[in-house]
Coordinates of C-alpha atoms in Angstrom, one line a residue:
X1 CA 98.1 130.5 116.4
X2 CA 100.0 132.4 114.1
X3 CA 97.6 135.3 112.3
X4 CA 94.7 134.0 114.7
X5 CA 92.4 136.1 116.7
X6 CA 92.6 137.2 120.3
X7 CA 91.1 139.3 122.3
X8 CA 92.9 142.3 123.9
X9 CA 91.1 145.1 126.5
X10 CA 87.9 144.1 124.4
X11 CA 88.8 144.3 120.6
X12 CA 89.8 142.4 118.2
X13 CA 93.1 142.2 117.3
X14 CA 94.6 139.9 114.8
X15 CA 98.2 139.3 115.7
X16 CA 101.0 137.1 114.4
X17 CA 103.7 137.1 116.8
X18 CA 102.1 136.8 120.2
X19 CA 105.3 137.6 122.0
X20 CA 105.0 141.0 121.7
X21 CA 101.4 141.3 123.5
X22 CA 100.6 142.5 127.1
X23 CA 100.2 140.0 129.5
X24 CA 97.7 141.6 131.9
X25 CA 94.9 141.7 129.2
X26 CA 94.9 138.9 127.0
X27 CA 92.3 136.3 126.6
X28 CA 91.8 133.4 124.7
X29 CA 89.4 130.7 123.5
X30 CA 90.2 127.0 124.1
X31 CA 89.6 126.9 120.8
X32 CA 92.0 129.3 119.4
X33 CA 94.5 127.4 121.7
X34 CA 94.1 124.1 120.6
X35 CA 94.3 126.1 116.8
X36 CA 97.3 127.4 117.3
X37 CA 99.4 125.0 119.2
X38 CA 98.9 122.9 115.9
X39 CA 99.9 125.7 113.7
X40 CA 103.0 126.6 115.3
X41 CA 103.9 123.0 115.8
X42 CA 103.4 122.1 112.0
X43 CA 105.4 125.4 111.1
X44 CA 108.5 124.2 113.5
X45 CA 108.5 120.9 112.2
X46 CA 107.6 119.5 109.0
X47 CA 107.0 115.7 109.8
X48 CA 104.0 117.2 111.8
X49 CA 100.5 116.5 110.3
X50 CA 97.3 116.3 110.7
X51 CA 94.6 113.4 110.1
X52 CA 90.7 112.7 110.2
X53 CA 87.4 113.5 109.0
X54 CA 86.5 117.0 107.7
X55 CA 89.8 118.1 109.0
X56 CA 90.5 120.6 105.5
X57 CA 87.8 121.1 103.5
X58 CA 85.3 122.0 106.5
X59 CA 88.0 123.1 108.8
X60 CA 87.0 120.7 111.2
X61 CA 83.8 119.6 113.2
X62 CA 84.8 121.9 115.0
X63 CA 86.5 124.5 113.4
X64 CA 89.8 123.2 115.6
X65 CA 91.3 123.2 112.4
X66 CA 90.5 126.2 110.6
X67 CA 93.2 128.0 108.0
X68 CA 95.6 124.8 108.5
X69 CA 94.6 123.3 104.7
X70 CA 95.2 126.6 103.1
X71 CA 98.6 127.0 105.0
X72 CA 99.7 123.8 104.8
X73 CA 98.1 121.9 101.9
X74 CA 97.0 118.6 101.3
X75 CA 99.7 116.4 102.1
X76 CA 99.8 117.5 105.8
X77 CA 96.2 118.2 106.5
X78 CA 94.1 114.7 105.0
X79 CA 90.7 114.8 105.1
X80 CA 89.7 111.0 105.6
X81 CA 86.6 109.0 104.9
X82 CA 84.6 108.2 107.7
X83 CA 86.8 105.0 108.8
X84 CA 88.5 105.6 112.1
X85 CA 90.1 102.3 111.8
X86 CA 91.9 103.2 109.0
X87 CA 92.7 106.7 109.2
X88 CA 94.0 105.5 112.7
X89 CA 95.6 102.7 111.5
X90 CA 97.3 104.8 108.7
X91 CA 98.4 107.3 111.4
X92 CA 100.5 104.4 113.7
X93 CA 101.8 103.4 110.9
X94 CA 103.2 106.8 109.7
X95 CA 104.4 107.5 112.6
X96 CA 106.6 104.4 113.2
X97 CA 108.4 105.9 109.8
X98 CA 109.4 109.0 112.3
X99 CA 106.4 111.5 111.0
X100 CA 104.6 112.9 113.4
X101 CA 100.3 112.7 113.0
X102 CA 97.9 114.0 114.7
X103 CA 94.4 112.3 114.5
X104 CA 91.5 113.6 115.1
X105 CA 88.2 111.8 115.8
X106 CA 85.3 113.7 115.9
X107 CA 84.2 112.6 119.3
X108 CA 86.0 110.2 121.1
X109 CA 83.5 107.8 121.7
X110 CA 84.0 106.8 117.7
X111 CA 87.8 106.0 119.1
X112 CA 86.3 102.4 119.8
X113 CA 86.4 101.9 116.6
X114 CA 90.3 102.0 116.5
X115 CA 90.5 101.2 119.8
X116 CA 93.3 98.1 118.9
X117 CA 95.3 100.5 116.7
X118 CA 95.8 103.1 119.4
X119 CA 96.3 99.9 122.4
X120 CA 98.0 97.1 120.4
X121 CA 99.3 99.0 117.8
X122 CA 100.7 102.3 119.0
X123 CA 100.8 102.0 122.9
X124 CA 102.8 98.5 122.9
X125 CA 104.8 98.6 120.0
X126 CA 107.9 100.5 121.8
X127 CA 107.8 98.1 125.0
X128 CA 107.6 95.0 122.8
X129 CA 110.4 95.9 120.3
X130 CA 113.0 96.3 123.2
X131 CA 112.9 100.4 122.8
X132 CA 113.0 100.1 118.7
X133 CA 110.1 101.4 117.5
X134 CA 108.7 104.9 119.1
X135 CA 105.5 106.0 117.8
X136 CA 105.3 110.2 118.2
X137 CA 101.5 110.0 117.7
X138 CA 98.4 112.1 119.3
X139 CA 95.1 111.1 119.3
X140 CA 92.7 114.4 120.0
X141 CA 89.3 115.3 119.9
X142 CA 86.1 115.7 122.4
X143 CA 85.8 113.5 125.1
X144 CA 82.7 113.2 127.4
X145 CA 79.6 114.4 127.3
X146 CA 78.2 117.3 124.5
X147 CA 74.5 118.2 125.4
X148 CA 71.7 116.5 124.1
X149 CA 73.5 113.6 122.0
X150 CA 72.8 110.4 123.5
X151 CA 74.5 107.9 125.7
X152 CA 76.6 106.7 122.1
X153 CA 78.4 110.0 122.1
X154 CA 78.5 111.1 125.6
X155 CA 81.0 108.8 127.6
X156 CA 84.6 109.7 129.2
X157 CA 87.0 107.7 128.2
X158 CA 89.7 108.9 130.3
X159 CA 90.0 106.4 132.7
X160 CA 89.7 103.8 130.0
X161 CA 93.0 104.6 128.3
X162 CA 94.4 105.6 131.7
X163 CA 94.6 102.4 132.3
X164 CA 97.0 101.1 129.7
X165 CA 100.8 101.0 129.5
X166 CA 102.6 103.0 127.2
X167 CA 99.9 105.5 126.5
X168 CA 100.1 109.1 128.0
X169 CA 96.5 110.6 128.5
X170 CA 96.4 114.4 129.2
X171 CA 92.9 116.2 130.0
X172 CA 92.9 120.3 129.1
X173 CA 90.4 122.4 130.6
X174 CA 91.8 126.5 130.0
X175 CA 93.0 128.3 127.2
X176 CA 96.5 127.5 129.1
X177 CA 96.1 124.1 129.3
X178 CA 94.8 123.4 125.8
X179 CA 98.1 125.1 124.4
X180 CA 100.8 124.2 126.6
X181 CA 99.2 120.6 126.6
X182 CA 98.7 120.0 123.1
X183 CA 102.3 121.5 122.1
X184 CA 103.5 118.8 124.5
X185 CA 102.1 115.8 123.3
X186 CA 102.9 116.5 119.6
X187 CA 107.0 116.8 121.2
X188 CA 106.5 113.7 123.1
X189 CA 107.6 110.2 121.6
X190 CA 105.3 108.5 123.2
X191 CA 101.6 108.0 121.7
X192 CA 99.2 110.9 123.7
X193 CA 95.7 110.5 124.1
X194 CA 94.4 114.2 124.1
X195 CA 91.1 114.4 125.8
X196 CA 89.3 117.5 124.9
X197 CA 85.6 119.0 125.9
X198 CA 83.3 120.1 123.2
X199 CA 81.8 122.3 125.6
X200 CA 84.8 124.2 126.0
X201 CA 85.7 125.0 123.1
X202 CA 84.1 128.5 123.1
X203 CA 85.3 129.3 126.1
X204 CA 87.9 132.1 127.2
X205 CA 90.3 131.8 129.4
X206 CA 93.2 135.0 130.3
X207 CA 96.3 134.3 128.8
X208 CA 99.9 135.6 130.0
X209 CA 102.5 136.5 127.2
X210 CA 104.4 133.4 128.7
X211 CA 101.5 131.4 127.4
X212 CA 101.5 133.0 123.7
X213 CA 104.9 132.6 123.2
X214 CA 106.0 129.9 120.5
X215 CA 108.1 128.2 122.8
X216 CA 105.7 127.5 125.5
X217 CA 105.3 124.4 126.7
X218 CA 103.6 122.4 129.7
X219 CA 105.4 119.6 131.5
X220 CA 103.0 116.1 131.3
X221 CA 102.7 114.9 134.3
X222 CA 102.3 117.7 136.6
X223 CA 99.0 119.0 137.8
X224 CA 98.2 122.6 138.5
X225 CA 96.5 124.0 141.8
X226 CA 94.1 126.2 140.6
X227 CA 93.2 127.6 144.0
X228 CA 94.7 127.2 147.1
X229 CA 93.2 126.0 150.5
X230 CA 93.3 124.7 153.8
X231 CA 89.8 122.5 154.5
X232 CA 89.6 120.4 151.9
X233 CA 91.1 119.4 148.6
X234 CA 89.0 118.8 145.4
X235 CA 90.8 117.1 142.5
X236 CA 89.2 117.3 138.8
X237 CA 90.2 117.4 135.0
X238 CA 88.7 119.1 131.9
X239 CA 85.5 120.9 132.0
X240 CA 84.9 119.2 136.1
X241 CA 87.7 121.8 136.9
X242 CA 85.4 125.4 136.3
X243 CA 82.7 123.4 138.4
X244 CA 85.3 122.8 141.4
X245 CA 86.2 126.4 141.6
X246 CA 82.8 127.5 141.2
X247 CA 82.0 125.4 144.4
X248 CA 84.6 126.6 146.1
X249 CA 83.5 130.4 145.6
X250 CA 80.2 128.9 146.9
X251 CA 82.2 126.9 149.8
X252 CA 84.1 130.0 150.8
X253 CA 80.9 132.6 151.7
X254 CA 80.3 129.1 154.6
X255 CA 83.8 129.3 156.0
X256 CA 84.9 126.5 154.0
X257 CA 88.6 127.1 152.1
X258 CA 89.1 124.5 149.3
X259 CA 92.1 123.5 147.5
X260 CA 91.4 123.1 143.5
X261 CA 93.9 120.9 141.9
X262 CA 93.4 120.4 138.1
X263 CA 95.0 117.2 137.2
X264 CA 95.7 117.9 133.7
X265 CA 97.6 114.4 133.3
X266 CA 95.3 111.5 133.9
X267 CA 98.5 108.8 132.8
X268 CA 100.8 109.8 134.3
X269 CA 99.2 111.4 137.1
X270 CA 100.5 113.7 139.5
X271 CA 100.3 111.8 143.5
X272 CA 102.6 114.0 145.2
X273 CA 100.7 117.3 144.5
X274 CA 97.0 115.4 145.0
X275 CA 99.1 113.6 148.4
X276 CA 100.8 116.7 149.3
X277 CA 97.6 118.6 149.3
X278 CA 95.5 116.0 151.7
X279 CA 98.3 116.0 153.6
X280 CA 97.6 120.1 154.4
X281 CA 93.7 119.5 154.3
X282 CA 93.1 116.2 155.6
X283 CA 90.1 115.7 153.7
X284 CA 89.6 114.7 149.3
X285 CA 86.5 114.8 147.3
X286 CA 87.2 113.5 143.4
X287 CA 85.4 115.1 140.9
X288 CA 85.0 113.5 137.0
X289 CA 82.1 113.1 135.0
X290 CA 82.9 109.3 134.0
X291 CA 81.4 105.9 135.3
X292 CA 82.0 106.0 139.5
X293 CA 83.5 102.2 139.3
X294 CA 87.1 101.9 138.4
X295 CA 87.1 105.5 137.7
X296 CA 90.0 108.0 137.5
X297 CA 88.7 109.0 141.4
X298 CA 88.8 105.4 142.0
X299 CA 92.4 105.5 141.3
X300 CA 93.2 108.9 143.5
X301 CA 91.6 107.6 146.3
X302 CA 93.9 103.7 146.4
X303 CA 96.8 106.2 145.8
X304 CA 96.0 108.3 148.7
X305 CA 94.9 105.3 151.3
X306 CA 98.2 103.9 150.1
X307 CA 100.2 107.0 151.2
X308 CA 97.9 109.3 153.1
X309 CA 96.0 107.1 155.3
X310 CA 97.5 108.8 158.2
X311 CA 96.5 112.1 157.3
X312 CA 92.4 111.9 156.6
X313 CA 90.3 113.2 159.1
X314 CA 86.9 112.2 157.2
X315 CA 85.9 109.2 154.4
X316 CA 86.9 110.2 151.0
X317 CA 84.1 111.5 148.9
X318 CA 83.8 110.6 144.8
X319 CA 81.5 112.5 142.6
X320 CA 81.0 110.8 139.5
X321 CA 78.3 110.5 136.5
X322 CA 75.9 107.8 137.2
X323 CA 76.2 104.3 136.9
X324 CA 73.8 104.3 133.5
X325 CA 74.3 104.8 129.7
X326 CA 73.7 108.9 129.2
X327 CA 70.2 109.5 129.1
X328 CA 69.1 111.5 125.8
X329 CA 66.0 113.6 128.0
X330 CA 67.6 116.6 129.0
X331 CA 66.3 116.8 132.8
X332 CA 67.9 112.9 133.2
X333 CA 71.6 113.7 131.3
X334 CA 71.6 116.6 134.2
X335 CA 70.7 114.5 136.7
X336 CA 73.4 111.9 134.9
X337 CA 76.6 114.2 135.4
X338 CA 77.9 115.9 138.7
X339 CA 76.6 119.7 139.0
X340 CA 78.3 122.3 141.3
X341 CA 75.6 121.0 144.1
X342 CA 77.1 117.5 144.0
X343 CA 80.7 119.1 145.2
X344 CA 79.1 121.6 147.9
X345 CA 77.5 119.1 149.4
X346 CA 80.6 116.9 149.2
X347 CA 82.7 118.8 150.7
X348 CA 80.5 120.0 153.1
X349 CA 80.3 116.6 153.9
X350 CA 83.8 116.2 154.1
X351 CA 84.1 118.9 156.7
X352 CA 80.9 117.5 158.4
X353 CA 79.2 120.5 158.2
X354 CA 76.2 118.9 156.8
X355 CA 74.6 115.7 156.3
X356 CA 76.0 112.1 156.7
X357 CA 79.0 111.0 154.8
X358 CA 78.6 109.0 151.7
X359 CA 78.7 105.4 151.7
X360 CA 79.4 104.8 148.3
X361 CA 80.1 106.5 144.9

């Protein structure tokens, strides 16, 4: 973010080359990340832009966007009506001229709207024209659920795109993430799906001057082990990942040492770290917030049966949202989404410390 705002030993300070900061002291909002990864990548390249609804004028929903208009003007940061069919449509279709969009939809769930530009038109047009037509495109904005906004703007969508050929799907949940992620799905040729959390957004993360340089980039496809461990391992993505490593905290005072992995990359996704960890702990517990049935858990579990069967000591436990459209009632959307409870117990389970093992999702 170049002239953005981090935080540094408790002030303020406005900085535009973040090369020259302090590693041990710097923190960051998710926010600020996602903000500045676009920035730098629209000032390297100029076939870079960026698409949607009150993206200028307002800045973005929000505010992912804010000072780009002013910097870059109109012709690189549109502000769209509210059609996400067409602005999505227009954005496949720039792209296959060799520009570079980024669109945003102001929740994901409004992505089923262009759903058919995003599968048949941008994730299938490089396999069907023999390697022809590449389509550098990045769909971003918040996935899952907000608080309080009904089950029409509260579903994850990441194992729906997941699911498709030709699509790269990448889930940020730190400052880290956000940056390093976003920078490399704006590079990539391939169209990204860029799952972000609402929730998130204000949230700070520390930063390393490795991070804040202009150059830095994270590789797709590669998960992160956010915590070490030896009892079990507990895979998640976006904000399921600060609820993992708060259970663990909770899992360690028991005796229990957990393994963390944040996935990161939902397509492609990383086996050999999630296999390679089992492997050491013998035991998995899945963590997402989306529907249990053919969810991304769903998909980590097959993969390890398929090449860790040997190595599981206990049942592998999924925690999931509930099998229901989000309720609108505060207590019931809490009771619709996994809490930190839901993984203590799990991997309690898991390490049959406690209770009988789950039967199903």
């Amino acid at each position: 973010m170049l002239g953005g705002v981090i935080r540094h030993n408790k002030s303020i300070v406005r900085c535009g080359a973040f090369r020259a900061l302090s590693s041990s002291s710097n923190v960051m909002t998710v926010r600020d990340a996602l903000n500045s990864a676009i920035d730098e990548e629209m000032s390297a390249d100029p076939k870079v832009l960026l698409i949607g609804e009150e993206v200028g004028e307002y800045q973005g929903a929000y505010k992912i966007s804010k000072g780009l208009l002013d910097k870059y003007g109109p012709q690189r940061v549109l502000d769209t009506p509210i059609t996400e069919a067409g602005f999505a449509g227009i954005g496949v279709g720039a792209a296959y001229y060799g520009l570079k969009p980024i669109v945003e939809f102001m929740t994901f769930n409004f992505s089923m709207q262009a759903i058919d530009h995003i599968i048949n038109s941008a994730a299938k047009s490089n396999y069907m024209s023999a390697g022809q037509i590449s389509v550098p495109i990045v769909f971003r904005g918040p996935n899952g659920a907000a608080a309080g906004v009904g089950a029409q703007h509260s579903q994850c969508y990441a194992a729906w795109y997941a699911s498709c050929p030709g699509l790269k799907v990448l889930t940020p949940y730190s400052a880290e993430d956000a940056r390093g992620l976003l920078k490399a799905a704006i590079r990539d040729p391939d169209p990204v799906v860029f799952l972000e959390n609402e929730l998130l957004y204000g949230e700070s993360f520390p930063v390393s001057a490795e991070v804040l340089d202009s150059s830095f980039c994270l590789p797709i496809g590669k998960a992160k082990i956010e915590k070490e461990g030896k009892d079990v391992t507990i895979t998640a993505f976006s904000k399921m990942v600060g609820y993992a490593l708060k259970a663990a905290e909770i899992l360690a005072k028991e005796g229990i040492n957990a393994e963390v992995i944040n996935l990161r990359s939902i397509r492609p996704l990383d086996r050999s770290t999630i296999n390679a960890s089992v492997r050491k702990t013998n035991r998995l517990v899945t963590v997402e917030e989306g529907f249990p049935q053919h969810g991304v858990g769903a998909e980590i579990c097959a993969s390890v049966i398929e090449e860790s069967f040997g190595y599981l000591d206990a049942p592998v436990e999924r925690i999931a949202g509930a099998d229901v459209p989000t309720p609108y009632a505060a207590n019931l959307e809490r009771l619709a989404f996994p809490q930190i409870e839901d993984i203590v117990r799990a991997a309690k389970r898991a390490c049959y410390r406690s209770g009988k093992v789950a039967a199903t999702a």
